[in-house]
mmCIF file of C-alpha atoms in Angstrom:
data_model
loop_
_atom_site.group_PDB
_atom_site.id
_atom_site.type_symbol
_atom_site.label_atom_id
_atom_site.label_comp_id
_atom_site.label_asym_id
_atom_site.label_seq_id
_atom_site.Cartn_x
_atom_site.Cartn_y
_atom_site.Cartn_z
ATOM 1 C CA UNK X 60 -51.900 76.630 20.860
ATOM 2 C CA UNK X 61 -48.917 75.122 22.769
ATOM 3 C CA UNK X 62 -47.396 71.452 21.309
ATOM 4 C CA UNK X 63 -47.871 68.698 23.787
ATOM 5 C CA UNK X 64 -44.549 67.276 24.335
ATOM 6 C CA UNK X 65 -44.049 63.948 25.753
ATOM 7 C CA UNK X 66 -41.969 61.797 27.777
ATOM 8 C CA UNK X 67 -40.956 58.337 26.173
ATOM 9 C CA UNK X 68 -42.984 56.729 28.990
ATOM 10 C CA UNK X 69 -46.079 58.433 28.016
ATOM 11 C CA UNK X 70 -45.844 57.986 24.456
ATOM 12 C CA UNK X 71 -45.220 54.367 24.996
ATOM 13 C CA UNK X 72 -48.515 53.844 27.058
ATOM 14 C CA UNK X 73 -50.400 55.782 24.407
ATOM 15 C CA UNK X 74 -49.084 53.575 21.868
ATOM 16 C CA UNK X 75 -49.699 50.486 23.860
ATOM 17 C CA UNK X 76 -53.583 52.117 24.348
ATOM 18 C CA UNK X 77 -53.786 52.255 20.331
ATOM 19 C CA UNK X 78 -52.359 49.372 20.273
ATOM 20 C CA UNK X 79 -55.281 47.486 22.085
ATOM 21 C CA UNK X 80 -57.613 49.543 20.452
ATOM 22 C CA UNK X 81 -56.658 49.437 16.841
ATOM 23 C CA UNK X 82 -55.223 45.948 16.635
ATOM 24 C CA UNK X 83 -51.937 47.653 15.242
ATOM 25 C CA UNK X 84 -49.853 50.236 15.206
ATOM 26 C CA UNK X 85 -47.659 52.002 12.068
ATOM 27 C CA UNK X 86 -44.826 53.810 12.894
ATOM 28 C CA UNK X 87 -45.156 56.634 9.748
ATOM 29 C CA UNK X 88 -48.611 57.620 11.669
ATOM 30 C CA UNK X 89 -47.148 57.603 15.029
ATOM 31 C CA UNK X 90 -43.977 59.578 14.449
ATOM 32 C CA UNK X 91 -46.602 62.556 12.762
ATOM 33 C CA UNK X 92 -49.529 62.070 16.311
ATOM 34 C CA UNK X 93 -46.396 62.734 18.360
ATOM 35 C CA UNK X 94 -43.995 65.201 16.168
ATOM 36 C CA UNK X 95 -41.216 63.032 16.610
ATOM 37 C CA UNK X 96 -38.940 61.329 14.083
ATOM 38 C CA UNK X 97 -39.551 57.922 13.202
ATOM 39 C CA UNK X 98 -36.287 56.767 15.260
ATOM 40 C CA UNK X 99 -37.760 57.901 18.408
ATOM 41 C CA UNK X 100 -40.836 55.666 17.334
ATOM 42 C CA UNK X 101 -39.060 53.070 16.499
ATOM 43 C CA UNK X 102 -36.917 52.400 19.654
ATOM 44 C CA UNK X 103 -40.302 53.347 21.299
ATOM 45 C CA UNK X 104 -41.308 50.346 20.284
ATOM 46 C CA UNK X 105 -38.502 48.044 20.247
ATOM 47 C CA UNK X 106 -38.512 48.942 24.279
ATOM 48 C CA UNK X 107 -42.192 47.811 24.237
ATOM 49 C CA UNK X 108 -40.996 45.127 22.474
ATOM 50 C CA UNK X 109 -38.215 43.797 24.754
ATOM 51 C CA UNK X 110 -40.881 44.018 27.338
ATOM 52 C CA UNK X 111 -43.048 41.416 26.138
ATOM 53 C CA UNK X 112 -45.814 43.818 25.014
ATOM 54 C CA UNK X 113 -46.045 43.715 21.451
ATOM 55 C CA UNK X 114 -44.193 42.430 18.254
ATOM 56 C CA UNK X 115 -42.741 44.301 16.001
ATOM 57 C CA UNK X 116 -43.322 44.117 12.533
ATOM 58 C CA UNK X 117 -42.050 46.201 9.359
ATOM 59 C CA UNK X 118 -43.380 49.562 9.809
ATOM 60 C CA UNK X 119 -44.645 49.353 13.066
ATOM 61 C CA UNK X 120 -45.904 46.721 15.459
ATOM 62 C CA UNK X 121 -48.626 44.347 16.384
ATOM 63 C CA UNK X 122 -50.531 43.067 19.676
ATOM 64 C CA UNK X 123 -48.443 40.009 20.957
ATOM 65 C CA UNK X 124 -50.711 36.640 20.563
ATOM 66 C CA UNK X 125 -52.530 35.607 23.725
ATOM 67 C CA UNK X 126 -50.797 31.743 22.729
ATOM 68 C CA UNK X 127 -47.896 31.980 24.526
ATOM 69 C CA UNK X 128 -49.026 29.902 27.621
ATOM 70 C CA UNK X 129 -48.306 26.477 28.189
ATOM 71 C CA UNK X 130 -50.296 23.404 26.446
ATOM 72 C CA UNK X 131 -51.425 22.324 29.871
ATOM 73 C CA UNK X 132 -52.660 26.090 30.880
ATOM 74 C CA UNK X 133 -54.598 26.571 26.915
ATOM 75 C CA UNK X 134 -56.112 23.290 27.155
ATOM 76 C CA UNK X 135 -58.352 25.004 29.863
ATOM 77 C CA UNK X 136 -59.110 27.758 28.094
ATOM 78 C CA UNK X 137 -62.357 28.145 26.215
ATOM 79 C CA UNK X 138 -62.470 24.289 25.478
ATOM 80 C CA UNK X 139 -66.286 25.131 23.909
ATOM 81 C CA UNK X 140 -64.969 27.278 21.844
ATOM 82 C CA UNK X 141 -62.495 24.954 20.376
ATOM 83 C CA UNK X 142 -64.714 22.280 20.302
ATOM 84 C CA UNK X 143 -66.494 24.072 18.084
ATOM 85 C CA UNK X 144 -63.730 25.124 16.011
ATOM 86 C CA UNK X 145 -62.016 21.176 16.411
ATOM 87 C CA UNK X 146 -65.619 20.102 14.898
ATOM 88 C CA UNK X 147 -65.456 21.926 11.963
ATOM 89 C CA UNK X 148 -61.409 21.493 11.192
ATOM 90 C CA UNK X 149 -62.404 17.384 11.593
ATOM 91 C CA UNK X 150 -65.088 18.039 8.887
ATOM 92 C CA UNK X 151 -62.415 19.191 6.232
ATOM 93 C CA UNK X 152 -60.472 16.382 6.058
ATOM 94 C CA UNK X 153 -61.381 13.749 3.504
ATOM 95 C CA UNK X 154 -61.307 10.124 4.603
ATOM 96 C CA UNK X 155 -58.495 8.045 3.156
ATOM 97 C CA UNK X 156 -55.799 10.804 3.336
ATOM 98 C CA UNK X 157 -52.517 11.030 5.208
ATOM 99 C CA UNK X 158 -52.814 14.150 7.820
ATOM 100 C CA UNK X 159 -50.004 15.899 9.903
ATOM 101 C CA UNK X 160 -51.839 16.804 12.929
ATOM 102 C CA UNK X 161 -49.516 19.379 15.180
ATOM 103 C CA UNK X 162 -50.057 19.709 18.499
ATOM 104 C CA UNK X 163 -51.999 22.254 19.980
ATOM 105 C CA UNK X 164 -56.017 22.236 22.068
ATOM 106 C CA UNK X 165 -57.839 22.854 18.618
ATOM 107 C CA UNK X 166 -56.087 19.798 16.907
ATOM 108 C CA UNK X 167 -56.797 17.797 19.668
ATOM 109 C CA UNK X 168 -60.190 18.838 19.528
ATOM 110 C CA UNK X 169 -60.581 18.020 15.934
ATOM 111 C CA UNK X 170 -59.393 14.766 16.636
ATOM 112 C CA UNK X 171 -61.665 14.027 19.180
ATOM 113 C CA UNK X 172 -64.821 14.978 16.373
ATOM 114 C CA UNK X 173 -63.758 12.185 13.625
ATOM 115 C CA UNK X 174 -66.363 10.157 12.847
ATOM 116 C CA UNK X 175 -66.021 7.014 14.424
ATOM 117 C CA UNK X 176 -65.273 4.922 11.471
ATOM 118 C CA UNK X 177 -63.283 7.397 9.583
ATOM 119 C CA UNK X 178 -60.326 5.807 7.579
ATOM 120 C CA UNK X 179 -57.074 8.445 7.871
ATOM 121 C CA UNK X 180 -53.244 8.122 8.398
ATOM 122 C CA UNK X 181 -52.168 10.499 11.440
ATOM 123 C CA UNK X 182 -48.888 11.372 11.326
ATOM 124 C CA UNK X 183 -47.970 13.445 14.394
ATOM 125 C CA UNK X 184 -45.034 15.096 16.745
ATOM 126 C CA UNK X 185 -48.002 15.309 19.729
ATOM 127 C CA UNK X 186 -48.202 12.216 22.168
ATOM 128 C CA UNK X 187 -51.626 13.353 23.268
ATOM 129 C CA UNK X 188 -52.797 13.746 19.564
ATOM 130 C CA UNK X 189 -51.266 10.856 19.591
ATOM 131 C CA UNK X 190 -53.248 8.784 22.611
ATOM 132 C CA UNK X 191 -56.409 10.419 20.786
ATOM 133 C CA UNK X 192 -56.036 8.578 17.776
ATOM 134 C CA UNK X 193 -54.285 5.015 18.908
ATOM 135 C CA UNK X 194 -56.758 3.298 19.825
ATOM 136 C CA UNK X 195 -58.939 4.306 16.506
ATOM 137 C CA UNK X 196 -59.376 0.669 14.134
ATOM 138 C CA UNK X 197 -59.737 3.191 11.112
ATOM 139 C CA UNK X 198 -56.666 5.194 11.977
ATOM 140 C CA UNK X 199 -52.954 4.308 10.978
ATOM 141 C CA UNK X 200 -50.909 6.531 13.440
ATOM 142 C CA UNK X 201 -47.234 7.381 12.934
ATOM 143 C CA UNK X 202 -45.311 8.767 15.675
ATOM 144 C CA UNK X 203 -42.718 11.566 15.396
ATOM 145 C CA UNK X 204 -39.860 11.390 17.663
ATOM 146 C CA UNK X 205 -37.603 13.146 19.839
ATOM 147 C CA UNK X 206 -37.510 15.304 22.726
ATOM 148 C CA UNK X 207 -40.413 16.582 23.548
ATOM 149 C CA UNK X 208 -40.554 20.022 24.546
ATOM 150 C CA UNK X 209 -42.898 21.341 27.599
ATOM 151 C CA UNK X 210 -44.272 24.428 26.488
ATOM 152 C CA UNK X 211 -46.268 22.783 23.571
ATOM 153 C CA UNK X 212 -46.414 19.140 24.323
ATOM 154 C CA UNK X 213 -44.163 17.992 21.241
ATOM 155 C CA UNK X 214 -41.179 17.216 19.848
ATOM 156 C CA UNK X 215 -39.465 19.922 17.347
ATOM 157 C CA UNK X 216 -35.798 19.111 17.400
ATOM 158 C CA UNK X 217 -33.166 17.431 14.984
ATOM 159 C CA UNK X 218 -34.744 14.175 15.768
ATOM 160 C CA UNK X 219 -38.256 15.338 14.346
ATOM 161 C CA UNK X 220 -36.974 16.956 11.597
ATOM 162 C CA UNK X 221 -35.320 14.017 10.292
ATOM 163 C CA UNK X 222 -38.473 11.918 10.872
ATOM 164 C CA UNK X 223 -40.539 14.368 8.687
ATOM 165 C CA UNK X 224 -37.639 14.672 5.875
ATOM 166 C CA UNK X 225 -39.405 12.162 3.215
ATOM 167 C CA UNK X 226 -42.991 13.302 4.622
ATOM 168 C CA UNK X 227 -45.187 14.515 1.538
ATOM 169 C CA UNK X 228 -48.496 14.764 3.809
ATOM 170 C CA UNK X 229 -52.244 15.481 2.109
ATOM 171 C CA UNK X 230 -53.082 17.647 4.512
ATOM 172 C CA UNK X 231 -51.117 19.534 7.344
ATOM 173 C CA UNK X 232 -53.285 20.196 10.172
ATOM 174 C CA UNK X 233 -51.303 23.549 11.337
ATOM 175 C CA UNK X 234 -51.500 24.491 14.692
ATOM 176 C CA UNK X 235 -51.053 28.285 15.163
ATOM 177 C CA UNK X 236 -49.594 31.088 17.737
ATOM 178 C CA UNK X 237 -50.834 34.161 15.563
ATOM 179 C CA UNK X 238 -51.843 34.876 12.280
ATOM 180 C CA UNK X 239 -52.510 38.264 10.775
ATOM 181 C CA UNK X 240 -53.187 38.732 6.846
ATOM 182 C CA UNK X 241 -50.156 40.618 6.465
ATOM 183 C CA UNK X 242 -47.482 39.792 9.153
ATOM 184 C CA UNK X 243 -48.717 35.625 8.271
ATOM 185 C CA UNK X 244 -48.000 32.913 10.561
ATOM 186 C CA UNK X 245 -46.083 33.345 13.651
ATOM 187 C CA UNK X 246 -44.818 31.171 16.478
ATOM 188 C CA UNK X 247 -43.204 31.491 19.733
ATOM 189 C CA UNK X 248 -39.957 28.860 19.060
ATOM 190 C CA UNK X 249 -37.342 28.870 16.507
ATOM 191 C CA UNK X 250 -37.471 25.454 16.752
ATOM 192 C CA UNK X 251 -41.044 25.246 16.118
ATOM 193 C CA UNK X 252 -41.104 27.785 13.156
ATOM 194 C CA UNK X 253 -37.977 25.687 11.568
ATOM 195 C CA UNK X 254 -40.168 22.382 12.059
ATOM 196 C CA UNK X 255 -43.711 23.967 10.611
ATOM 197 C CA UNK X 256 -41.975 25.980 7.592
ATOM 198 C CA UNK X 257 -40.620 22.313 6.364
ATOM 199 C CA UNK X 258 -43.717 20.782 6.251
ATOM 200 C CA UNK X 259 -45.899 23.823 4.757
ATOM 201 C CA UNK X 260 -43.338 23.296 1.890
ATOM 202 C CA UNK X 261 -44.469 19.754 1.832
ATOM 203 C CA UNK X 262 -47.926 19.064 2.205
ATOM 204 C CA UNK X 263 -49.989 19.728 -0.547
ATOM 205 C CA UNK X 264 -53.139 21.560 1.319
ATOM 206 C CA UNK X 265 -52.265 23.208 4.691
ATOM 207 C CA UNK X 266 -55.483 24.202 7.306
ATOM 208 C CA UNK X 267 -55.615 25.672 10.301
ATOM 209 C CA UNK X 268 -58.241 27.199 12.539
ATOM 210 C CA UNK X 269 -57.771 29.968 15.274
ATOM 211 C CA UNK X 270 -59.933 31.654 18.307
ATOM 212 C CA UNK X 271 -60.684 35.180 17.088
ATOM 213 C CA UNK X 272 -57.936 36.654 19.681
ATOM 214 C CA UNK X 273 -55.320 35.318 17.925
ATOM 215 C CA UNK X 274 -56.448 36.993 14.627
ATOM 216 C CA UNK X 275 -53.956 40.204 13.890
ATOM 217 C CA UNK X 276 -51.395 39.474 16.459
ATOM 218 C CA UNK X 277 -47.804 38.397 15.891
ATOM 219 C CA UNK X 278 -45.136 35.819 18.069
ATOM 220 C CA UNK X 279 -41.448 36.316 17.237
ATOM 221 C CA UNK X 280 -40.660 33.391 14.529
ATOM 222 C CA UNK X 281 -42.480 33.385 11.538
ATOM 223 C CA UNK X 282 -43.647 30.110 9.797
ATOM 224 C CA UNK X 283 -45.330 31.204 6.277
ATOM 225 C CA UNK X 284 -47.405 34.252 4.430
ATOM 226 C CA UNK X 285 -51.191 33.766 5.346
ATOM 227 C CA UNK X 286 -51.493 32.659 1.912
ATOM 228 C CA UNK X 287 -49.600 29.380 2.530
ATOM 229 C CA UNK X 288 -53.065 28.449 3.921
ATOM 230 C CA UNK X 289 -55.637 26.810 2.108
ATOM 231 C CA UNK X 290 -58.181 26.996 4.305
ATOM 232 C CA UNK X 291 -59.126 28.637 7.611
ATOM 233 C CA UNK X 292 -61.928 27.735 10.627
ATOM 234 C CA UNK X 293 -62.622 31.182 12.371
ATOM 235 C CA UNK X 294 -65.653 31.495 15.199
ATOM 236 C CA UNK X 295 -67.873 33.703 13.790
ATOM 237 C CA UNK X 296 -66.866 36.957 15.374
ATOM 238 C CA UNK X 297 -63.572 36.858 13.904
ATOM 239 C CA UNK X 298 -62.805 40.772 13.092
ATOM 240 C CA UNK X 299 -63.967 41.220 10.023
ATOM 241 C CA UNK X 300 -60.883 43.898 8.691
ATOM 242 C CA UNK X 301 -58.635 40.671 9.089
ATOM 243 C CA UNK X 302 -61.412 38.185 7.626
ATOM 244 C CA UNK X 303 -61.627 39.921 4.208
ATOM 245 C CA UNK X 304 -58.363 40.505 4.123
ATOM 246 C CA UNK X 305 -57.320 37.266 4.371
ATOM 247 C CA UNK X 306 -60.006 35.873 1.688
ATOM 248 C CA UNK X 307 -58.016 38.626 -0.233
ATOM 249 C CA UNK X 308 -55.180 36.741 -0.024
ATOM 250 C CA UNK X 309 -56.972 33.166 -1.083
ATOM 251 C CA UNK X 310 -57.902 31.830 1.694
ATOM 252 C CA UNK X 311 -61.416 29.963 2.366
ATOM 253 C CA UNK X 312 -62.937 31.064 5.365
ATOM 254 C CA UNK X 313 -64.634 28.706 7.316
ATOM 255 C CA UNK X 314 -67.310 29.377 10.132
ATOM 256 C CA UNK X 315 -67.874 27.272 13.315
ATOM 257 C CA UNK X 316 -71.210 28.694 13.997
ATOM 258 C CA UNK X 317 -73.387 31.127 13.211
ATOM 259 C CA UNK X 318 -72.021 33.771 10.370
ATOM 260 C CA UNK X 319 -72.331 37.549 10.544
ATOM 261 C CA UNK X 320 -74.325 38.727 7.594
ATOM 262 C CA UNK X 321 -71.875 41.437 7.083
ATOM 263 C CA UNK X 322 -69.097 38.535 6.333
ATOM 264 C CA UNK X 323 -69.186 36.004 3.538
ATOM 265 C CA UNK X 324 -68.105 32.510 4.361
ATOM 266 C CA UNK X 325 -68.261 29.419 3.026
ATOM 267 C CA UNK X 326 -70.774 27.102 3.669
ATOM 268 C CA UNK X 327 -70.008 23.924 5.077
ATOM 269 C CA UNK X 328 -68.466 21.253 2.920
#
Protein backbone atom coordinates (compact mmCIF):
# COMPACT_ATOMS: atom_id res chain seq x y z
CA UNK A 1 0.00 0.00 0.00
CA UNK A 2 1.32 3.39 -1.25
CA UNK A 3 2.29 6.26 1.71
CA UNK A 4 0.06 9.25 1.49
CA UNK A 5 2.29 12.12 1.17
CA UNK A 6 1.22 15.53 1.91
CA UNK A 7 1.54 19.05 1.14
CA UNK A 8 2.19 21.45 4.20
CA UNK A 9 -1.21 22.99 3.39
CA UNK A 10 -2.99 19.82 3.82
CA UNK A 11 -1.34 18.68 6.81
CA UNK A 12 -2.00 21.98 8.37
CA UNK A 13 -5.87 21.77 7.79
CA UNK A 14 -5.81 18.23 9.13
CA UNK A 15 -4.15 19.40 12.12
CA UNK A 16 -6.38 22.36 12.51
CA UNK A 17 -9.49 19.53 12.02
CA UNK A 18 -7.86 17.54 15.12
CA UNK A 19 -7.38 20.38 16.54
CA UNK A 20 -11.18 21.27 16.87
CA UNK A 21 -11.92 17.89 17.45
CA UNK A 22 -9.54 16.80 20.12
CA UNK A 23 -9.15 20.05 22.02
CA UNK A 24 -5.26 19.65 21.39
CA UNK A 25 -2.77 18.63 19.44
CA UNK A 26 0.96 16.90 20.38
CA UNK A 27 3.51 17.20 18.06
CA UNK A 28 5.36 13.49 18.93
CA UNK A 29 1.81 11.98 17.60
CA UNK A 30 1.59 14.17 14.67
CA UNK A 31 5.09 13.88 13.28
CA UNK A 32 4.37 9.63 13.42
CA UNK A 33 0.17 10.22 11.57
CA UNK A 34 2.13 12.08 8.90
CA UNK A 35 5.81 10.33 8.64
CA UNK A 36 7.42 13.48 8.96
CA UNK A 37 10.03 14.72 11.44
CA UNK A 38 8.99 16.65 14.25
CA UNK A 39 10.58 19.96 12.61
CA UNK A 40 8.23 19.81 9.81
CA UNK A 41 5.47 19.62 12.63
CA UNK A 42 6.67 22.06 14.42
CA UNK A 43 6.95 24.97 11.89
CA UNK A 44 3.57 23.40 10.78
CA UNK A 45 2.36 24.78 13.56
CA UNK A 46 4.17 27.83 14.32
CA UNK A 47 2.63 28.93 10.65
CA UNK A 48 -0.81 28.07 12.15
CA UNK A 49 0.28 29.89 14.84
CA UNK A 50 1.31 33.22 13.24
CA UNK A 51 -2.06 32.96 11.67
CA UNK A 52 -4.08 33.41 14.61
CA UNK A 53 -5.32 29.79 14.68
CA UNK A 54 -3.98 28.17 17.57
CA UNK A 55 -1.33 28.59 20.41
CA UNK A 56 1.41 26.83 20.75
CA UNK A 57 2.38 25.16 23.69
CA UNK A 58 5.42 22.74 24.67
CA UNK A 59 4.98 19.75 22.64
CA UNK A 60 2.40 20.77 20.50
CA UNK A 61 -0.43 23.27 20.45
CA UNK A 62 -3.80 24.23 21.71
CA UNK A 63 -7.22 25.79 20.31
CA UNK A 64 -6.81 29.67 20.65
CA UNK A 65 -9.47 31.02 23.43
CA UNK A 66 -12.70 32.37 21.96
CA UNK A 67 -11.80 35.69 24.63
CA UNK A 68 -10.04 37.66 22.45
CA UNK A 69 -12.92 40.10 21.50
CA UNK A 70 -13.46 43.31 22.91
CA UNK A 71 -15.22 43.96 26.51
CA UNK A 72 -17.98 45.79 24.72
CA UNK A 73 -18.48 42.78 21.99
CA UNK A 74 -18.28 39.74 25.22
CA UNK A 75 -20.55 41.66 27.29
CA UNK A 76 -23.21 40.51 24.66
CA UNK A 77 -22.35 37.26 24.59
CA UNK A 78 -24.21 34.62 26.54
CA UNK A 79 -25.00 37.19 29.40
CA UNK A 80 -27.37 34.07 30.96
CA UNK A 81 -24.76 32.12 31.03
CA UNK A 82 -22.61 34.40 33.00
CA UNK A 83 -25.19 35.38 35.10
CA UNK A 84 -25.27 32.19 36.17
CA UNK A 85 -21.70 31.75 36.57
CA UNK A 86 -21.46 35.75 38.20
CA UNK A 87 -24.17 34.22 40.80
CA UNK A 88 -22.25 31.59 41.98
CA UNK A 89 -18.56 33.46 41.95
CA UNK A 90 -20.68 36.32 44.27
CA UNK A 91 -21.62 33.37 46.58
CA UNK A 92 -17.85 32.55 47.39
CA UNK A 93 -16.86 35.52 48.75
CA UNK A 94 -17.21 35.98 52.49
CA UNK A 95 -18.59 39.27 53.74
CA UNK A 96 -16.10 41.53 55.47
CA UNK A 97 -13.13 40.75 53.13
CA UNK A 98 -11.08 42.94 50.82
CA UNK A 99 -11.65 41.57 47.02
CA UNK A 100 -9.69 42.47 43.75
CA UNK A 101 -12.36 42.27 41.26
CA UNK A 102 -10.67 42.38 37.49
CA UNK A 103 -12.50 43.36 34.82
CA UNK A 104 -14.14 41.17 32.60
CA UNK A 105 -18.51 40.24 31.86
CA UNK A 106 -18.40 37.39 34.58
CA UNK A 107 -16.95 39.78 37.33
CA UNK A 108 -19.31 42.21 36.50
CA UNK A 109 -21.88 39.77 36.74
CA UNK A 110 -20.85 38.61 40.11
CA UNK A 111 -21.01 41.97 41.21
CA UNK A 112 -24.27 42.61 40.16
CA UNK A 113 -25.49 39.17 42.48
CA UNK A 114 -24.12 40.57 46.03
CA UNK A 115 -26.55 40.57 48.39
CA UNK A 116 -27.78 43.83 48.93
CA UNK A 117 -26.40 44.47 52.30
CA UNK A 118 -23.20 42.66 51.88
CA UNK A 119 -20.21 44.36 53.73
CA UNK A 120 -16.85 43.98 51.25
CA UNK A 121 -13.88 46.24 50.19
CA UNK A 122 -13.66 46.28 46.19
CA UNK A 123 -10.56 47.09 45.05
CA UNK A 124 -10.57 47.29 41.24
CA UNK A 125 -8.65 48.44 37.80
CA UNK A 126 -12.45 48.23 36.00
CA UNK A 127 -14.52 51.59 35.95
CA UNK A 128 -17.63 49.62 35.17
CA UNK A 129 -16.91 47.12 38.09
CA UNK A 130 -16.37 50.06 39.43
CA UNK A 131 -19.95 52.07 38.72
CA UNK A 132 -21.43 48.53 39.87
CA UNK A 133 -20.27 48.77 43.22
CA UNK A 134 -20.21 52.82 44.04
CA UNK A 135 -23.20 53.39 44.88
CA UNK A 136 -23.34 50.13 47.35
CA UNK A 137 -23.64 51.65 51.43
CA UNK A 138 -21.95 48.21 52.38
CA UNK A 139 -19.16 48.49 49.87
CA UNK A 140 -15.77 50.45 50.36
CA UNK A 141 -14.51 50.79 46.68
CA UNK A 142 -10.91 51.63 45.78
CA UNK A 143 -10.10 52.68 42.41
CA UNK A 144 -7.01 51.62 40.42
CA UNK A 145 -5.60 54.09 38.13
CA UNK A 146 -4.15 54.77 34.91
CA UNK A 147 -4.77 54.45 31.37
CA UNK A 148 -7.28 52.48 30.62
CA UNK A 149 -6.92 50.23 27.85
CA UNK A 150 -9.93 49.49 25.21
CA UNK A 151 -9.80 46.00 24.56
CA UNK A 152 -10.67 45.03 28.24
CA UNK A 153 -12.09 48.08 29.82
CA UNK A 154 -9.11 48.63 32.41
CA UNK A 155 -6.14 50.00 33.30
CA UNK A 156 -2.85 47.61 33.29
CA UNK A 157 0.06 49.96 32.92
CA UNK A 158 2.93 51.39 35.22
CA UNK A 159 0.37 53.50 36.86
CA UNK A 160 -1.71 50.34 38.05
CA UNK A 161 1.02 48.48 38.97
CA UNK A 162 2.24 50.91 41.35
CA UNK A 163 -1.28 51.31 42.82
CA UNK A 164 -1.44 47.50 43.54
CA UNK A 165 2.36 47.37 44.92
CA UNK A 166 1.35 47.28 48.85
CA UNK A 167 -2.04 45.37 47.87
CA UNK A 168 -2.25 42.04 50.04
CA UNK A 169 -6.02 41.33 48.84
CA UNK A 170 -8.30 38.28 50.57
CA UNK A 171 -9.50 37.30 47.60
CA UNK A 172 -8.56 38.03 43.86
CA UNK A 173 -11.48 37.78 41.74
CA UNK A 174 -9.40 36.65 38.43
CA UNK A 175 -10.80 37.33 35.30
CA UNK A 176 -9.61 34.85 32.61
CA UNK A 177 -8.75 34.53 28.64
CA UNK A 178 -8.04 30.63 28.81
CA UNK A 179 -7.27 28.15 31.17
CA UNK A 180 -6.28 24.58 30.50
CA UNK A 181 -5.01 22.16 33.44
CA UNK A 182 -1.74 21.96 31.97
CA UNK A 183 -0.85 25.03 29.77
CA UNK A 184 -2.63 27.25 33.18
CA UNK A 185 -3.74 30.68 32.82
CA UNK A 186 -3.34 32.61 29.74
CA UNK A 187 -4.07 36.13 28.54
CA UNK A 188 -4.04 38.08 25.46
CA UNK A 189 -1.65 41.30 26.82
CA UNK A 190 1.72 41.38 28.23
CA UNK A 191 0.59 44.04 30.07
CA UNK A 192 -2.25 42.25 31.47
CA UNK A 193 -0.33 38.96 32.30
CA UNK A 194 2.50 41.32 34.09
CA UNK A 195 -0.48 43.04 36.12
CA UNK A 196 -2.46 39.54 37.10
CA UNK A 197 0.89 37.46 37.89
CA UNK A 198 1.62 40.35 40.71
CA UNK A 199 -1.40 40.03 42.37
CA UNK A 200 -1.80 36.03 42.22
CA UNK A 201 1.51 36.34 44.21
CA UNK A 202 -0.37 38.50 46.58
CA UNK A 203 -3.68 37.59 47.45
CA UNK A 204 -4.07 34.89 49.66
CA UNK A 205 -7.10 32.86 47.81
CA UNK A 206 -7.40 33.51 44.02
CA UNK A 207 -11.05 32.41 42.10
CA UNK A 208 -12.08 32.56 38.93
CA UNK A 209 -14.92 31.17 36.86
CA UNK A 210 -14.98 30.49 33.00
CA UNK A 211 -17.72 29.54 30.12
CA UNK A 212 -16.89 25.95 29.17
CA UNK A 213 -15.28 27.26 25.68
CA UNK A 214 -12.62 28.71 27.26
CA UNK A 215 -11.69 25.44 29.10
CA UNK A 216 -8.38 23.81 27.25
CA UNK A 217 -7.50 26.71 25.12
CA UNK A 218 -4.46 28.95 25.41
CA UNK A 219 -3.81 33.13 24.64
CA UNK A 220 -0.15 34.09 24.19
CA UNK A 221 0.94 35.49 27.85
CA UNK A 222 0.69 33.32 30.58
CA UNK A 223 -0.42 34.51 34.11
CA UNK A 224 -0.02 31.32 36.59
CA UNK A 225 -0.18 27.20 36.69
CA UNK A 226 -3.96 26.22 37.09
CA UNK A 227 -3.00 25.40 40.48
CA UNK A 228 -2.52 29.06 41.51
CA UNK A 229 -6.36 28.78 41.73
CA UNK A 230 -8.20 28.03 44.66
CA UNK A 231 -11.30 27.68 43.39
CA UNK A 232 -13.13 27.46 40.06
CA UNK A 233 -17.10 28.19 38.85
CA UNK A 234 -17.54 26.01 35.61
CA UNK A 235 -21.30 25.62 33.89
CA UNK A 236 -22.00 22.27 34.17
CA UNK A 237 -20.97 20.95 30.81
CA UNK A 238 -17.52 21.91 31.30
CA UNK A 239 -15.47 18.91 29.47
CA UNK A 240 -15.00 16.66 31.85
CA UNK A 241 -11.06 15.45 30.65
CA UNK A 242 -10.16 19.14 31.74
CA UNK A 243 -12.56 19.10 34.94
CA UNK A 244 -10.78 16.15 36.64
CA UNK A 245 -7.79 17.18 35.65
CA UNK A 246 -7.86 20.26 37.13
CA UNK A 247 -9.36 18.88 40.63
CA UNK A 248 -6.07 16.84 40.08
CA UNK A 249 -4.23 19.70 40.40
CA UNK A 250 -6.25 21.13 43.71
CA UNK A 251 -8.63 22.95 42.53
CA UNK A 252 -12.43 23.05 43.87
CA UNK A 253 -14.77 22.83 41.22
CA UNK A 254 -17.71 24.72 41.45
CA UNK A 255 -21.06 24.21 39.44
CA UNK A 256 -23.50 26.98 38.32
CA UNK A 257 -26.29 24.64 37.68
CA UNK A 258 -27.16 21.42 37.34
CA UNK A 259 -24.04 18.76 37.71
CA UNK A 260 -23.38 15.81 35.42
CA UNK A 261 -23.48 12.67 37.47
CA UNK A 262 -20.43 11.50 35.74
CA UNK A 263 -18.49 14.68 37.42
CA UNK A 264 -18.01 15.33 41.11
CA UNK A 265 -18.37 18.87 42.28
CA UNK A 266 -18.74 20.57 45.17
CA UNK A 267 -21.80 21.46 46.57
CA UNK A 268 -22.60 24.88 47.17
CA UNK A 269 -21.04 26.68 50.08
Amino acid sequence: MQEVEYLPEERQRIILERLQRDGRVVALELAQHFRVSEDSIRRDLRELAAAGLCLRVYGGALPLSPASASLTERLSVVPARKQALGARLASLLPAGQVVFVDAGSTNLAAMRALPENQALTIVTNSPLIAAEVAARESIELLMIGGLVERRTGAAFGTRALRDIADLRPDVYLLGVCALDAVAGITVFGFDEAEFKRLLVTQSRRVITAATSDKLGTGAPFAVAPARALADLVLEADAPAAQVEALQRAGLRIHADAEVPVNVPMSTPT
